[in-house]
Short mmCIF file of C-alpha atoms in Angstrom, two decimals:
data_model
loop_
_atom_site.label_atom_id
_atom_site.label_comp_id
_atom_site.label_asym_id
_atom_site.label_seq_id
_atom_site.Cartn_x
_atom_site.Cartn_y
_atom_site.Cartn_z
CA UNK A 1 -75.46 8.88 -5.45
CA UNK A 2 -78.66 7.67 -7.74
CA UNK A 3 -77.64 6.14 -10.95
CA UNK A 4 -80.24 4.24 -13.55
CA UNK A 5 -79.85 1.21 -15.56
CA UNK A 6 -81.31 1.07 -18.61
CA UNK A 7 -81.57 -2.09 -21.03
CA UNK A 8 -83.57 -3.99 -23.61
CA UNK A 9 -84.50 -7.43 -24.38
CA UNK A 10 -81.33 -8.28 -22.25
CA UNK A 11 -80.43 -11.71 -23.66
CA UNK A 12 -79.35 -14.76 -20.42
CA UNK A 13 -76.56 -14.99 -21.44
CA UNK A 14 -75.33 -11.44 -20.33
CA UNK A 15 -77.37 -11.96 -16.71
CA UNK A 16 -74.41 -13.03 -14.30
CA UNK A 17 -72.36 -9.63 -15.64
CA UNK A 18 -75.86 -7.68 -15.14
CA UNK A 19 -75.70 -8.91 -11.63
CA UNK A 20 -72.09 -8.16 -10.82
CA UNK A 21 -73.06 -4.94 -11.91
CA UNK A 22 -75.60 -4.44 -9.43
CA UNK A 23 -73.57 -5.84 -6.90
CA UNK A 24 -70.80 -3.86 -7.33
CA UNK A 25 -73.18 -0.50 -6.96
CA UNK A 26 -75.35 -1.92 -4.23
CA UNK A 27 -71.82 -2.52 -2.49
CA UNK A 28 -70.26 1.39 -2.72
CA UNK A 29 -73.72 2.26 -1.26
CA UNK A 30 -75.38 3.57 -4.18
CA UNK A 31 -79.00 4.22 -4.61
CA UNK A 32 -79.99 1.63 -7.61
CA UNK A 33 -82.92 2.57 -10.27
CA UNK A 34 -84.60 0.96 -13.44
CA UNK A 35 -86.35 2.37 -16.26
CA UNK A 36 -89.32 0.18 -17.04
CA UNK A 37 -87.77 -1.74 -19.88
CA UNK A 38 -84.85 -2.88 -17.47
CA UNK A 39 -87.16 -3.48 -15.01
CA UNK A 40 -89.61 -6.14 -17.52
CA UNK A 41 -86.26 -7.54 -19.04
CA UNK A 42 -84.41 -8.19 -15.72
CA UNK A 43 -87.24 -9.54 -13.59
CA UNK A 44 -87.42 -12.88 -15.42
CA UNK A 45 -87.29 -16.53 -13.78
CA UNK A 46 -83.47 -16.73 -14.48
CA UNK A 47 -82.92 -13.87 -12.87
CA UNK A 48 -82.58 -13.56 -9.35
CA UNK A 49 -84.90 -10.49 -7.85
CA UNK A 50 -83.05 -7.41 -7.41
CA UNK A 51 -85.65 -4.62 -5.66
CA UNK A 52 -84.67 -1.30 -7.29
CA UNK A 53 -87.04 1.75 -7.53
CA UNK A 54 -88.69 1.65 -11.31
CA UNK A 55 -88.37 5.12 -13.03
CA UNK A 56 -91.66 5.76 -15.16
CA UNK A 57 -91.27 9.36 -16.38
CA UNK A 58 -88.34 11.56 -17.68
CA UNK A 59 -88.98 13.99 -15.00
CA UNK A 60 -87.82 11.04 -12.37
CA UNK A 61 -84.61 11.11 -14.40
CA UNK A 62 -83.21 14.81 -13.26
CA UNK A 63 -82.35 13.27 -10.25
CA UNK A 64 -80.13 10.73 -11.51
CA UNK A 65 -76.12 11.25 -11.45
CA UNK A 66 -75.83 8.76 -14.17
CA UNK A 67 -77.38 6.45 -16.67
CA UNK A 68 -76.29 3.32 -17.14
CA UNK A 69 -76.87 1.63 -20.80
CA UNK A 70 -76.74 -1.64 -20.50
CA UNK A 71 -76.49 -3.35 -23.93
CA UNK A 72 -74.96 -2.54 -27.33
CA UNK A 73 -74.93 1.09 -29.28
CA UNK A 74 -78.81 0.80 -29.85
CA UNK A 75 -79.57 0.50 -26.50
CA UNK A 76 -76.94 3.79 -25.64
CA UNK A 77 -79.24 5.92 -28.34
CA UNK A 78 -82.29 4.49 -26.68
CA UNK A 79 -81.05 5.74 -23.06
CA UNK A 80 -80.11 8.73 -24.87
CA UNK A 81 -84.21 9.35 -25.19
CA UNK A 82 -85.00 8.05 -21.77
CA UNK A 83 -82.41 10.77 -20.20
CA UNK A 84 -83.77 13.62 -23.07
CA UNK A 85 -83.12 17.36 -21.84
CA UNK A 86 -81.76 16.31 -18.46
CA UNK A 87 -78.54 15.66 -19.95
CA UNK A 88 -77.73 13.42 -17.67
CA UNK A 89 -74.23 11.51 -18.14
CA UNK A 90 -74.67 8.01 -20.01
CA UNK A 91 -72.15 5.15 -19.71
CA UNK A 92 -72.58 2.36 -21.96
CA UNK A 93 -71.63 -1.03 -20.55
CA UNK A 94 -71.37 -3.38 -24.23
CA UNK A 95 -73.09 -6.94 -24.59
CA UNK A 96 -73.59 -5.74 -28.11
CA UNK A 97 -71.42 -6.14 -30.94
CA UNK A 98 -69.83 -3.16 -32.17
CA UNK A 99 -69.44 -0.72 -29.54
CA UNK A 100 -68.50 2.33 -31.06
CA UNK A 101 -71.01 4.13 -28.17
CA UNK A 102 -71.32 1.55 -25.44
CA UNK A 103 -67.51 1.50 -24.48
CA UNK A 104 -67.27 0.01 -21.60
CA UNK A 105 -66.92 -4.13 -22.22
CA UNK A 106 -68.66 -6.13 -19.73
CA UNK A 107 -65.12 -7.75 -18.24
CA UNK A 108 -63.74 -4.38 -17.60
CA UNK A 109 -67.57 -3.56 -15.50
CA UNK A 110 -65.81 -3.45 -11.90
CA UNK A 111 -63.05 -1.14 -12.81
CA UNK A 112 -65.54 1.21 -14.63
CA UNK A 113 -67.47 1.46 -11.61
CA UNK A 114 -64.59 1.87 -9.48
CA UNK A 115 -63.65 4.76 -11.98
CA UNK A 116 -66.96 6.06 -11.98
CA UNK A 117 -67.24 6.41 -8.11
CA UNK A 118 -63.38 8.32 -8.00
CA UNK A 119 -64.21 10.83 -10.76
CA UNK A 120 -61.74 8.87 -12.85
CA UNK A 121 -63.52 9.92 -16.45
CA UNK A 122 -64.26 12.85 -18.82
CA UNK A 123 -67.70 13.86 -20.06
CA UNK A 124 -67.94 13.96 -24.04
CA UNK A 125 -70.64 16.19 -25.51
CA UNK A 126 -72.69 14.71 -28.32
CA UNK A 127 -74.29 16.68 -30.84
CA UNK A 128 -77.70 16.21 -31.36
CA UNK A 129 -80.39 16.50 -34.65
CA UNK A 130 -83.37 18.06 -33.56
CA UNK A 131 -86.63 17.92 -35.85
CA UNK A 132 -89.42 20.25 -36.38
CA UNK A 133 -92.26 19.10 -38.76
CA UNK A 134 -95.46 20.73 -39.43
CA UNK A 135 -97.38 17.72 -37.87
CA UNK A 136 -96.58 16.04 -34.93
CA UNK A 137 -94.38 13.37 -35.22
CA UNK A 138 -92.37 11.16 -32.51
CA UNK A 139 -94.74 12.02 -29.59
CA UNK A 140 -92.21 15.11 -28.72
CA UNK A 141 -89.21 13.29 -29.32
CA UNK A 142 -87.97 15.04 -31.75
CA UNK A 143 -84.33 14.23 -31.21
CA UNK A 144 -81.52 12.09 -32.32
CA UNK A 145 -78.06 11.25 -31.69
CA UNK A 146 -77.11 9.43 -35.03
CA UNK A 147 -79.27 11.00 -37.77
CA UNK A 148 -82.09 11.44 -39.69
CA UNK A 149 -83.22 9.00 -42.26
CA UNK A 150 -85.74 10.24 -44.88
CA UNK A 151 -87.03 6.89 -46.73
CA UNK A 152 -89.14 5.18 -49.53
CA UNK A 153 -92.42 3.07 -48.12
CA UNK A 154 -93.44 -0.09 -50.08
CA UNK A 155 -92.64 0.65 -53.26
CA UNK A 156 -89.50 -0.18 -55.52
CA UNK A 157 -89.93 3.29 -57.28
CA UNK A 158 -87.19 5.95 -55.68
CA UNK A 159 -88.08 9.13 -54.02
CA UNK A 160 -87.41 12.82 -54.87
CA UNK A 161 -86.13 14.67 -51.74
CA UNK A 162 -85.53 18.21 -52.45
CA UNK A 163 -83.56 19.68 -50.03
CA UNK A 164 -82.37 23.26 -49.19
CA UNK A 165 -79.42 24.35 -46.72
CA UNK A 166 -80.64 27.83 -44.98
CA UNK A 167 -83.58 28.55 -47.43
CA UNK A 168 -81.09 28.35 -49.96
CA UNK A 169 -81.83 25.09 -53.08
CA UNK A 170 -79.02 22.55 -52.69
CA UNK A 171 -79.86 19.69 -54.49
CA UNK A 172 -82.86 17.23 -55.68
CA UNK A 173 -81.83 14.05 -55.03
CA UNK A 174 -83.41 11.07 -56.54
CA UNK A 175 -82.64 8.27 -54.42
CA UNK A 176 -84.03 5.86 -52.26
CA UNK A 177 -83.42 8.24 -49.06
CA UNK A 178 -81.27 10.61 -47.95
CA UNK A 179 -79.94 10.59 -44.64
CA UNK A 180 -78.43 13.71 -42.17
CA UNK A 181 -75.99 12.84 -39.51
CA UNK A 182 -74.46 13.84 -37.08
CA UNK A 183 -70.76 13.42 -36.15
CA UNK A 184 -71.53 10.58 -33.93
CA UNK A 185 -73.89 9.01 -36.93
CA UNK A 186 -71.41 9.14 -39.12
CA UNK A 187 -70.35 5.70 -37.99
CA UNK A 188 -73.35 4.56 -38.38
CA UNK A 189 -76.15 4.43 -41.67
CA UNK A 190 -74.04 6.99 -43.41
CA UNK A 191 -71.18 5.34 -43.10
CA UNK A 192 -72.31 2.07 -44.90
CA UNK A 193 -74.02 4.46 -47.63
CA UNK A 194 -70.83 5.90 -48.37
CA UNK A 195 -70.44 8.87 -46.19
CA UNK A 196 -67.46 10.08 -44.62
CA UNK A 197 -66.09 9.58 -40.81
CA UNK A 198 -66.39 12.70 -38.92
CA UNK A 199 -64.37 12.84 -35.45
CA UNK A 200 -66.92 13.94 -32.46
CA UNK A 201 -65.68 17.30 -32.04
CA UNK A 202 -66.32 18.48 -35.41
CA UNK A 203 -68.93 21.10 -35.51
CA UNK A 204 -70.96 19.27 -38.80
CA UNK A 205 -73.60 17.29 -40.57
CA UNK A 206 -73.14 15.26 -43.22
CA UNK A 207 -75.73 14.59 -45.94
CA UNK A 208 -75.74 11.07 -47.90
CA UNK A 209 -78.40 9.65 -50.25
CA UNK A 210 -79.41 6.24 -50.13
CA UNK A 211 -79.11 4.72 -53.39
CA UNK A 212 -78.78 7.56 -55.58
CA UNK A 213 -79.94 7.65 -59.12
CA UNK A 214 -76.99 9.63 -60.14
CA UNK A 215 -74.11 8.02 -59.53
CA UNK A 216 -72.20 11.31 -59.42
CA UNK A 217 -74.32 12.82 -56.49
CA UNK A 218 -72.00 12.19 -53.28
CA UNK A 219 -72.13 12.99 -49.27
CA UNK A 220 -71.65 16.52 -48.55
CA UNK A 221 -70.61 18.08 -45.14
CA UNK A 222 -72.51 21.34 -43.91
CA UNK A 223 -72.15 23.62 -40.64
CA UNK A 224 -73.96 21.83 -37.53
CA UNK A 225 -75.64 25.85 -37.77
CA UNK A 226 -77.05 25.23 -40.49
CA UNK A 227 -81.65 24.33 -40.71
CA UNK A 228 -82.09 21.67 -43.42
CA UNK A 229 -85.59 21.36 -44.40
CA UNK A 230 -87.14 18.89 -46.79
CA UNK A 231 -89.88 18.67 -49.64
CA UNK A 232 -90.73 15.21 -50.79
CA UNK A 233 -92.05 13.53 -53.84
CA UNK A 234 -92.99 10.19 -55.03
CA UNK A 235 -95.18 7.80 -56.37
CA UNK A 236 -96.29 6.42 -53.03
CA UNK A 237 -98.04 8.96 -50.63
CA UNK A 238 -96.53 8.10 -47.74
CA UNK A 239 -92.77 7.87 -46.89
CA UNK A 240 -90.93 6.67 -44.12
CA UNK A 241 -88.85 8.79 -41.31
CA UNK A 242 -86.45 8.04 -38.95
CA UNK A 243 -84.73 9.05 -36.05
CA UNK A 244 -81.80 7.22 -34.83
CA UNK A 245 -83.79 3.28 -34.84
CA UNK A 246 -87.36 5.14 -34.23
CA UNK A 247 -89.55 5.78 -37.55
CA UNK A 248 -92.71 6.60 -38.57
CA UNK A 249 -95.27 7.23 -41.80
CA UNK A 250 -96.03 10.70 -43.20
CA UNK A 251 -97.32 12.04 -46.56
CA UNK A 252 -96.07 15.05 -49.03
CA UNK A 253 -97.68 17.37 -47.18
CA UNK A 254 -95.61 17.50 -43.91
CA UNK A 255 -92.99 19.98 -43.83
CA UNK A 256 -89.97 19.02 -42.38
CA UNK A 257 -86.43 21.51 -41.12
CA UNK A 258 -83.60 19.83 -38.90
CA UNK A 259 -80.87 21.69 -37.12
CA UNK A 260 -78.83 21.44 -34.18
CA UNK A 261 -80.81 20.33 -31.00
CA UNK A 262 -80.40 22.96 -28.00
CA UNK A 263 -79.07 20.25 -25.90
CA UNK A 264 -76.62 17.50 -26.24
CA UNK A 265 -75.91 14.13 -25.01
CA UNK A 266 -73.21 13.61 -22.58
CA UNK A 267 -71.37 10.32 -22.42
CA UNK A 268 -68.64 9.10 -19.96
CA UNK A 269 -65.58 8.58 -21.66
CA UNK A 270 -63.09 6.84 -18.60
CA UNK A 271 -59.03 7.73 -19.28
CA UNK A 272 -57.51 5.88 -21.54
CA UNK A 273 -60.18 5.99 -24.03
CA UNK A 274 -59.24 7.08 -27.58
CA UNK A 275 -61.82 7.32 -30.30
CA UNK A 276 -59.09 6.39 -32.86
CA UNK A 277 -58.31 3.78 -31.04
CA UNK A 278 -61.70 2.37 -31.21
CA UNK A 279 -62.24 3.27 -35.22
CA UNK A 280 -58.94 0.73 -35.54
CA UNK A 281 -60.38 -1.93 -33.88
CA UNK A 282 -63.90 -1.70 -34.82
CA UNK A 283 -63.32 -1.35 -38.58
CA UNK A 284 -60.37 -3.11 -38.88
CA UNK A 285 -57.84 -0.82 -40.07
CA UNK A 286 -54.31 -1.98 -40.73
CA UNK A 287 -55.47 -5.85 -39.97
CA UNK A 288 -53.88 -8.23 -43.25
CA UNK A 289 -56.15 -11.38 -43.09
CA UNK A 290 -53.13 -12.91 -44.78
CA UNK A 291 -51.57 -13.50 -40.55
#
């Protein structure tokens, strides 16, 4: 078996689990690779030297059985690039915070693996935004797991987005942004902008504004079939978009439709694992700060 770790700016503190981790693989005979990030983070003085083949294209990836995240829910949506089209399964060992993504905490790492090893899990398929523009943006990955941000640049003057569902004029929305995501993202950005929670399954996008100018303007959920394209206006000429924690510049000009990616992400969901359960503890439902 080949599995891949992937992490970023792994912080000391998290090295000894990191190592267990390795262990623990190295141990049930398994065939240990890095992505270059993991490689650069792990390789430091406080470290000790683990030799491990170094991944340095997506192409090496399709013969991985798994990817390993190693880090919080931004590092899970950054493996979620490195393993692209391959769709190869993604568990998401947390050092992070939240963890709505990256399950897995880092004292539970040697049952996981055992878990892993005896087929002990599910796979979960994550819908995915998929962007076509009429320039070309995100060096071909044009993909997301979370959303879509549309955004105002350096200015404090808001932004038109005019945005149609199917060809069809929904709305202009004068706002700061606007944001599309997915069911996965709706946890996310969304969430804090007011947007609903949308259980994984659900076949959906939602679409929030950022700020909006009209306080009657609210989130609105769409088919997952649907193409949502874009026209922009402002008094800057150059806006800001995102997907998932990646962004970059474009002008007025750039035509932009999103719809359903032709692929999805697959993460490793080991039994006993209930979303619900997770939106409980994470958000802190039913907790009375009064005990």
């Amino acid at each position: 078996m080949n599995i891949v770790l992937h992490g970023i700016n792994l912080q000391k503190e998290f090295i000894p689990f990191i190592e267990q981790l390795i262990d623990l693989l190295k141990n049930r005979g398994i065939r240990i690779f890095f992505t270059e990030s993991f490689s650069k983070s792990f390789k430091k003085p406080h470290t000790k030297v683990t030799e491990a083949n170094v991944i340095t294209s997506m192409e090496e990836i399709k013969d991985m059985d798994f990817a390993l995240s190693v880090g919080g829910d931004g590092t899970l949506l950054d493996t979620v690039i490195q393993v692209g089209r391959m769709e190869t399964p993604i568990v998401g060992i947390n050092t992070g915070r939240m963890g709505f993504l990256a399950t897995v905490a880092k004292e539970n790492i040697q049952k996981a693996i055992n878990d892993l090893l005896e087929g002990k899990y599910s796979l979960e398929s994550r819908t995915l935004v998929s962007l076509e523009s009429s320039k070309p943006v995100f060096n071909g990955m044009n993909f997301a797991l979370n959303e879509f941000t549309i955004h105002k640049r350096d200015t404090s003057s808001m932004i038109i987005v005019h945005t149609y569902i199917n060809g069809q004029y929904l709305n202009s929305y004068w706002a700061d942004g606007l944001i599309v995501a997915t069911p996965t993202g709706s946890t996310g950005y969304s969430l804090s902008c007011g947007g609903p929670l949308i259980t994984p399954g659900a076949k959906n996008f939602v679409i929030t504004p950022v700020s909006p100018h009209n306080l009657n303007v609210r989130p609105i959920i769409v088919s997952d079939e649907s193409v949502i394209s874009f026209q922009i206006e402002g008094r800057s000429e150059k806006f800001l978009i995102s997907l998932d924690s990646r962004s970059t510049a474009i002008d007025a000009t750039v035509e932009l439709k999103l719809k359903k990616a032709d692929f999805s992400a697959m993460l490793v969901k080991f039994y006993g694992y209930s979303y619900f359960d997770t939106l409980r503890q994470k958000l802190n439902w039913g907790f009375d700060m009064r005990n």
